[in-house]
Amino acid sequence: MGDILVHIETRAGAIQPVSLELLTAARELAGATGMKVEALIAAASPQEVAARLGAADRVLAVAHPALEPYTPEAHAAILAETVRGRDPAIVLLGYSSVGLDLAPNLAVRTGRPLVSYCVKLAAAGDAVEAESLVYGGKLRATTKTKLPAIFAVTPGSYAEAQESAALPEILDLAPPAAIDKLRTAFVSETKPPPGAIDLTQADRILCVGRGIGDKDSIAIAEEVAAALGAEIAGSRPVIDAGWLPKERQVGKSGCKVKPKLYIAAGVSGAPEHLEGMSAAELIIAINSDAKAPIFGVAHYGTTCDLFDLLPALGERLKSGGAG
Ligand SMILES: Cc1cc2nc3c(=O)[nH]c(=O)nc-3n(C[C@H](O)[C@H](O)[C@H](O)COP(=O)(O)OP(=O)(O)OC[C@H]3O[C@@H](n4cnc5c(N)ncnc54)[C@H](O)[C@@H]3O)c2cc1C
C-alpha cells in the first residue's frame, strides 16, 4: 500500500490554512499506519513554499508558469498525474473552492472513491473511517472506505500544522505534457470596488442568518452592530435574498474572517458558513434551536429568540450598560 498524499493550496505565495490542517490530519493517519506523508505543491515557483512544509516527510514540487493564477484544468492534470505516478493509498484535499473543483475531477480520472465533507479521519486497517457533516451540517455520516481513496476535508476541522517544523526532502517532478495544451486561460480577477467594506479586516462582526426572517428586520441587527462598533454580515441565504450586499457574505463563497468578536444571530452553522468564521477569537451564537451546529464552534451561546435578544441588547448597549 502507498503513502499519504496531501494537496497543498497556495494563493499569492501563501500556504492556505486548510493545507496546514490537512498536514495535521495526515500526520495522525501516518502515526496510526506507518505511512509516509507526501505534500504536493504545484506553482510557478514552488521552492520557497516547499521549504516551509516541514510537517511532511517529503514534498513533491511541480513548477510551471501556467500554474499561477490558479485554473482547475492545470491543477487537475498535475494532481491526477501525481496520483497515477506515486499511487498513494490516501489522498487528502481541502474541501475549499479549489478542492470542490479538484476532488471530484481526481476521483473520475483515477477511478478512486471520494469521501467529501470530512471533519474527522481515522485509520481502520486497510480502510479509513471518515466522519462527514452533510446536508448543510444537519447530519453526521460515518463511512468506512477501503483504500486507496480520496478524502476532501472541510476547512476548520483540524488544527494547523507548523509551517516549518523541519526542512523536508524536496523532490522536483516534471509537469505532465497536458500542461502545455491547456484549453482554459485565466483572464482576470474581479475585485470589490474601492471603498467597499473589507470584512476580513473587521475586529467585530454581527452576522445574521436566515433566522432574521426578512429584509426589514436587518435594521434590528444593524442597530446593535452600530452600538457595538461592529460590521454587519450575512450568511449566504441572506445575501442571495438581497437583504445585504455580496461583499458582506461570510463563508465558503464569501469572506473568510478572523475578528476578535463574531456574533452569529439566526445562523445554523452549516459547514460552508463555518469555513468562513470558525477562526474568530470569540464566537457568540444566538439560535433558538439548541441542536444547531453553530453551537459546536461557539464559545458562548443562547437559545433565546433573536427578536427578543437583539433589541434588548441594543437598548443595553445604548444606555451604557454593557461595554
Ligand atoms: C458550494 C456552497 C457554498 C456555500 N457558501 C456559503 C457561504 O459562503 N456562506 C454561507 O453562509 N453559506 C454558504 N452555503 C450555504 C450553506 O450550506 C447553508 O445553506 C447556509 O449557510 C445556511 O444559512 P443560515 O444558517 O442563515 O440558514 P438556515 O440553515 O436556514 O438556519 C437558520 C437558523 O436560524 C435559526 N432561527 C430561526 N429563527 C430564529 C429566531 N427567531 N431566533 C434565533 N434563531 C432563529 C434556526 O434555528 C436556524 O438554525 C454554501 C453552500 C454550498 C453548497
Coordinates of C-alpha atoms and ligand atoms in Angstrom, one line a residue:
M1 CA 0.0 0.0 0.0
G2 CA 1.3 3.5 -0.8
D3 CA 1.6 6.6 1.3
I4 CA -0.5 9.7 2.1
L5 CA -0.6 12.5 -0.5
V6 CA -1.6 15.9 0.7
H7 CA -2.6 18.5 -1.8
I8 CA -1.2 22.0 -0.9
E9 CA -3.2 25.1 -1.9
T10 CA -1.4 28.4 -2.2
R11 CA -2.6 31.9 -3.0
A12 CA -0.1 34.7 -3.9
G13 CA 2.7 32.5 -2.4
A14 CA 0.9 31.9 0.9
I15 CA 0.0 28.4 2.0
Q16 CA -3.7 28.3 2.7
P17 CA -4.6 27.4 6.3
V18 CA -6.7 24.3 5.1
S19 CA -3.5 22.8 3.7
L20 CA -1.7 23.0 7.1
E21 CA -4.8 21.4 8.7
L22 CA -4.5 18.6 6.2
L23 CA -0.9 18.0 7.2
T24 CA -2.1 17.6 10.8
A25 CA -4.7 15.0 9.7
A26 CA -2.1 13.3 7.6
R27 CA 0.4 13.1 10.5
E28 CA -2.3 11.5 12.7
L29 CA -3.1 8.9 10.0
A30 CA 0.7 8.3 9.4
G31 CA 1.1 7.8 13.1
A32 CA -1.5 5.1 13.1
T33 CA -0.5 3.4 9.8
G34 CA 3.3 3.9 9.5
M35 CA 2.7 5.5 6.1
K36 CA 4.8 8.5 4.9
V37 CA 3.3 11.9 4.3
E38 CA 4.0 13.5 0.9
A39 CA 2.9 17.0 0.1
L40 CA 2.2 18.1 -3.4
I41 CA 2.8 21.8 -4.3
A42 CA 2.2 22.9 -7.9
A43 CA 3.0 26.6 -8.5
A44 CA 5.0 28.9 -10.9
S45 CA 8.0 28.6 -8.5
P46 CA 7.1 26.2 -5.6
Q47 CA 10.6 26.0 -4.0
E48 CA 10.1 28.7 -1.3
V49 CA 6.7 27.3 -0.2
A50 CA 8.1 23.7 -0.4
A51 CA 10.8 24.6 2.2
R52 CA 8.1 25.6 4.7
L53 CA 6.3 22.3 4.5
G54 CA 8.4 20.6 7.2
A55 CA 5.3 18.8 8.6
A56 CA 5.5 16.5 5.5
D57 CA 8.2 13.7 5.2
R58 CA 8.7 14.7 1.5
V59 CA 7.5 17.5 -0.7
L60 CA 6.7 16.9 -4.4
A61 CA 7.2 20.2 -6.2
V62 CA 5.9 20.8 -9.7
A63 CA 6.9 24.1 -11.4
H64 CA 5.3 25.7 -14.4
P65 CA 4.2 29.2 -15.3
A66 CA 0.7 28.0 -16.2
L67 CA 0.1 27.0 -12.6
E68 CA -0.5 30.6 -11.5
P69 CA -3.0 32.1 -11.3
Y70 CA -5.0 29.0 -10.5
T71 CA -7.0 27.2 -13.1
P72 CA -8.8 23.9 -12.3
E73 CA -7.6 22.4 -15.6
A74 CA -3.9 22.8 -15.0
H75 CA -4.0 21.7 -11.3
A76 CA -6.3 18.8 -12.0
A77 CA -3.9 17.5 -14.7
I78 CA -1.0 17.6 -12.3
L79 CA -2.8 16.1 -9.4
A80 CA -4.1 13.1 -11.5
E81 CA -0.6 12.5 -13.0
T82 CA 1.0 12.6 -9.5
V83 CA -1.6 10.1 -8.1
R84 CA -1.0 7.8 -11.1
G85 CA 2.8 8.0 -10.6
R86 CA 3.0 7.8 -6.8
D87 CA 0.0 5.6 -6.2
P88 CA -0.8 6.9 -2.7
A89 CA -3.2 4.9 -0.5
I90 CA -4.8 8.1 0.8
V91 CA -5.2 11.5 -1.0
L92 CA -6.2 14.5 1.2
L93 CA -7.6 17.7 -0.3
G94 CA -9.3 20.6 1.5
Y95 CA -12.9 20.9 0.6
S96 CA -12.4 24.6 -0.2
S97 CA -13.4 26.3 -3.5
V98 CA -10.3 24.7 -5.0
G99 CA -11.0 21.3 -3.5
L100 CA -14.6 21.4 -4.8
D101 CA -13.0 21.7 -8.3
L102 CA -10.3 19.1 -7.9
A103 CA -11.5 16.3 -5.7
P104 CA -14.4 15.0 -7.9
N105 CA -12.2 15.6 -11.0
L106 CA -9.5 13.4 -9.5
A107 CA -12.0 10.7 -8.5
V108 CA -13.2 10.5 -12.1
R109 CA -9.8 10.5 -13.6
T110 CA -8.3 7.9 -11.3
G111 CA -11.4 5.7 -10.6
R112 CA -10.9 6.1 -6.9
P113 CA -13.7 6.6 -4.4
L114 CA -14.2 10.1 -2.9
V115 CA -15.5 10.9 0.5
S116 CA -16.4 14.6 1.0
Y117 CA -17.3 17.0 3.8
C118 CA -15.0 15.1 6.2
V119 CA -14.4 16.6 9.6
K120 CA -12.5 13.6 11.1
L121 CA -10.5 10.7 9.7
A122 CA -9.2 7.6 11.4
A123 CA -7.2 4.6 10.2
A124 CA -9.1 1.4 10.3
G125 CA -6.9 -1.5 8.9
D126 CA -7.0 -1.3 5.1
A127 CA -9.7 1.4 5.2
V128 CA -10.2 4.9 6.6
E129 CA -13.2 5.8 8.7
A130 CA -14.5 9.2 8.0
E131 CA -17.0 11.4 9.7
S132 CA -18.7 13.9 7.4
L133 CA -21.1 16.7 8.1
V134 CA -23.7 16.5 5.3
Y135 CA -27.0 18.3 4.4
G136 CA -25.6 21.6 5.5
G137 CA -24.3 20.2 8.8
K138 CA -27.7 18.7 9.8
L139 CA -26.5 15.1 9.6
R140 CA -23.2 13.5 10.7
A141 CA -22.4 10.5 8.5
T142 CA -19.7 7.9 9.3
T143 CA -18.3 5.9 6.4
K144 CA -15.6 3.3 6.1
T145 CA -13.8 3.3 2.8
K146 CA -11.3 0.7 1.6
L147 CA -8.0 2.2 0.4
P148 CA -6.9 3.6 -2.0
A149 CA -9.3 6.5 -1.6
I150 CA -9.6 10.3 -1.7
F151 CA -10.9 12.4 1.2
A152 CA -12.0 16.0 1.0
V153 CA -11.8 17.6 4.4
T154 CA -13.9 20.6 5.4
P155 CA -11.7 23.6 6.4
G156 CA -11.6 24.3 10.1
S157 CA -11.8 20.6 11.1
Y158 CA -8.1 20.2 12.3
A159 CA -5.6 22.4 14.0
E160 CA -3.0 23.9 11.6
A161 CA 0.5 22.2 11.5
Q162 CA 3.5 24.4 12.0
E163 CA 4.8 25.9 8.7
S164 CA 8.4 24.9 9.1
A165 CA 8.9 22.3 11.8
A166 CA 11.9 20.8 9.9
L167 CA 13.3 21.1 6.3
P168 CA 11.6 18.4 4.3
E169 CA 13.1 16.4 1.5
I170 CA 12.0 18.1 -1.8
L171 CA 11.5 16.1 -5.0
D172 CA 11.1 18.0 -8.2
L173 CA 8.5 16.4 -10.6
A174 CA 8.3 17.3 -14.2
P175 CA 4.8 18.7 -15.2
P176 CA 2.8 16.4 -17.5
A177 CA 2.6 17.2 -21.2
A178 CA -1.1 18.2 -20.8
I179 CA 0.1 21.4 -19.1
D180 CA 1.3 22.8 -22.5
K181 CA -2.1 22.1 -24.2
L182 CA -4.5 23.8 -21.7
R183 CA -7.8 25.0 -23.1
T184 CA -8.5 27.2 -20.1
A185 CA -6.8 30.6 -19.7
F186 CA -7.0 32.9 -16.7
V187 CA -8.5 36.2 -17.8
S188 CA -8.9 38.5 -14.8
E189 CA -9.8 38.7 -11.2
T190 CA -12.9 40.7 -10.1
K191 CA -12.1 42.7 -7.1
P192 CA -14.6 44.7 -4.9
P193 CA -14.9 48.4 -5.9
P194 CA -12.6 50.7 -4.0
G195 CA -14.1 51.9 -0.7
A196 CA -16.2 48.7 -0.4
I197 CA -16.2 47.2 3.1
D198 CA -13.5 44.6 3.7
L199 CA -14.9 42.2 6.3
T200 CA -11.6 40.4 6.6
Q201 CA -10.2 43.4 8.4
A202 CA -13.1 43.9 10.8
D203 CA -12.5 43.3 14.6
R204 CA -16.1 42.8 15.4
I205 CA -18.8 41.3 13.2
L206 CA -22.5 40.7 13.8
C207 CA -23.7 38.2 11.3
V208 CA -27.3 37.5 10.6
G209 CA -28.7 34.3 9.1
R210 CA -32.0 33.2 7.5
G211 CA -33.4 33.4 11.1
I212 CA -33.6 37.2 10.7
G213 CA -36.7 36.5 8.5
D214 CA -36.9 39.4 6.1
K215 CA -35.1 42.4 4.8
D216 CA -36.9 44.9 7.1
S217 CA -35.6 43.0 10.2
I218 CA -32.0 43.6 9.2
A219 CA -32.4 47.1 10.7
I220 CA -32.7 45.5 14.2
A221 CA -29.3 43.8 13.8
E222 CA -27.8 47.0 12.2
E223 CA -28.7 49.0 15.3
V224 CA -27.0 46.5 17.6
A225 CA -24.0 46.4 15.2
A226 CA -23.7 50.2 15.3
A227 CA -23.9 50.2 19.1
L228 CA -21.1 47.5 19.3
G229 CA -18.9 49.2 16.7
A230 CA -19.3 46.0 14.6
E231 CA -19.7 45.4 10.9
I232 CA -22.9 43.7 9.8
A233 CA -22.6 40.5 7.8
G234 CA -24.9 37.8 6.4
S235 CA -25.0 34.1 5.7
R236 CA -25.5 33.1 2.1
P237 CA -29.3 32.9 2.1
V238 CA -29.4 36.5 3.4
I239 CA -27.1 37.6 0.6
D240 CA -28.9 35.5 -2.1
A241 CA -32.2 37.1 -1.0
G242 CA -30.7 40.6 -1.5
W243 CA -31.1 41.6 2.2
L244 CA -27.4 42.5 2.4
P245 CA -24.8 43.1 -0.4
K246 CA -22.5 40.3 -1.6
E247 CA -19.3 41.8 0.0
R248 CA -20.9 41.2 3.4
Q249 CA -21.2 37.4 2.9
V250 CA -19.2 35.1 5.2
G251 CA -18.3 31.6 4.3
K252 CA -17.0 29.3 1.6
S253 CA -18.2 31.5 -1.2
G254 CA -17.9 34.7 0.7
C255 CA -15.3 36.3 3.0
K256 CA -13.0 34.3 5.4
V257 CA -13.0 36.4 8.5
K258 CA -11.0 36.3 11.8
P259 CA -12.4 39.0 14.0
K260 CA -12.0 39.3 17.8
L261 CA -15.8 39.0 18.2
Y262 CA -18.3 37.2 15.9
I263 CA -21.9 37.2 16.9
A264 CA -24.0 34.8 14.8
A265 CA -27.7 35.5 15.1
G266 CA -30.1 33.1 13.4
V267 CA -27.3 31.3 11.6
S268 CA -27.5 27.4 11.7
G269 CA -23.7 26.9 11.3
A270 CA -23.6 24.9 8.0
P271 CA -20.0 23.7 7.2
E272 CA -19.9 26.3 4.3
H273 CA -20.6 29.0 6.8
L274 CA -18.2 27.7 9.5
E275 CA -15.4 27.7 6.9
G276 CA -15.5 31.5 6.8
M277 CA -15.7 32.2 10.5
S278 CA -14.6 29.4 12.8
A279 CA -11.2 31.1 13.3
A280 CA -12.8 34.1 15.1
E281 CA -11.4 34.6 18.6
L282 CA -14.7 34.8 20.4
I283 CA -17.9 33.4 18.9
I284 CA -21.3 34.0 20.4
A285 CA -24.3 32.2 18.9
I286 CA -28.0 33.2 19.2
N287 CA -30.1 30.4 17.8
S288 CA -33.5 29.1 19.1
D289 CA -32.6 25.5 18.1
A290 CA -30.3 24.0 20.7
K291 CA -29.2 21.4 18.2
A292 CA -27.9 23.9 15.7
P293 CA -24.3 23.1 14.6
I294 CA -23.2 26.7 15.3
F295 CA -23.1 25.8 19.0
G296 CA -20.4 23.3 18.1
V297 CA -17.9 26.2 17.4
A298 CA -19.4 28.9 19.6
H299 CA -17.7 29.9 22.9
Y300 CA -20.9 31.2 24.3
G301 CA -24.4 30.6 23.1
T302 CA -28.1 31.2 23.8
T303 CA -31.3 29.7 22.6
C304 CA -33.1 33.0 23.0
D305 CA -35.3 34.2 20.2
L306 CA -33.1 36.7 18.4
F307 CA -36.1 39.1 18.1
D308 CA -36.2 39.2 21.9
L309 CA -32.5 39.4 22.5
L310 CA -31.2 41.8 19.8
P311 CA -33.5 44.7 20.7
A312 CA -32.8 44.2 24.4
L313 CA -29.0 44.1 23.7
G314 CA -29.2 47.2 21.6
E315 CA -31.0 49.1 24.4
R316 CA -28.5 47.9 27.0
L317 CA -25.5 49.0 24.8
K318 CA -27.0 52.4 24.1
S319 CA -27.7 53.0 27.8
G320 CA -24.0 52.2 28.5
G321 CA -25.0 49.1 30.5
A322 CA -22.6 46.8 28.6
G323 CA -19.2 47.5 27.0
Ligands
LIG1 C1 -20.8 25.3 -2.6 C2 -21.6 26.0 -1.5 C3 -21.1 27.2 -1.0 C4 -21.7 27.8 0.1 N1 -21.2 29.0 0.5 C5 -21.8 29.6 1.6 C6 -21.2 30.7 2.2 O1 -20.3 31.3 1.7 N2 -21.8 31.2 3.3 C7 -22.9 30.6 3.9 O2 -23.4 31.1 5.0 N3 -23.5 29.5 3.4 C8 -23.0 29.0 2.3 N4 -23.5 27.9 1.7 C9 -24.9 27.5 2.2 C10 -24.9 26.7 3.4 O3 -24.8 25.3 3.1 C11 -26.2 26.9 4.2 O4 -27.3 26.6 3.4 C12 -26.3 28.3 4.8 O5 -25.1 28.7 5.5 C13 -27.5 28.4 5.8 O6 -27.7 29.7 6.1 P1 -28.4 30.1 7.5 O7 -27.7 29.4 8.6 O8 -28.5 31.5 7.5 O9 -29.8 29.4 7.3 P2 -30.5 28.2 8.0 O10 -29.7 27.0 7.8 O11 -31.9 28.1 7.4 O12 -30.5 28.5 9.5 C14 -31.3 29.5 10.1 C15 -31.2 29.3 11.6 O13 -31.9 30.4 12.3 C16 -32.4 29.8 13.5 N5 -33.5 30.7 13.8 C17 -34.7 30.8 13.1 N6 -35.5 31.8 13.7 C18 -34.8 32.2 14.8 C19 -35.1 33.1 15.8 N7 -36.2 33.9 15.8 N8 -34.2 33.3 16.8 C20 -33.0 32.6 16.8 N9 -32.7 31.7 15.9 C21 -33.6 31.5 14.9 C22 -32.8 28.4 13.1 O14 -32.9 27.6 14.3 C23 -31.7 28.0 12.1 O15 -30.7 27.3 12.8 C24 -22.9 27.3 0.6 C25 -23.4 26.1 0.1 C26 -22.7 25.4 -0.9 C27 -23.3 24.1 -1.4

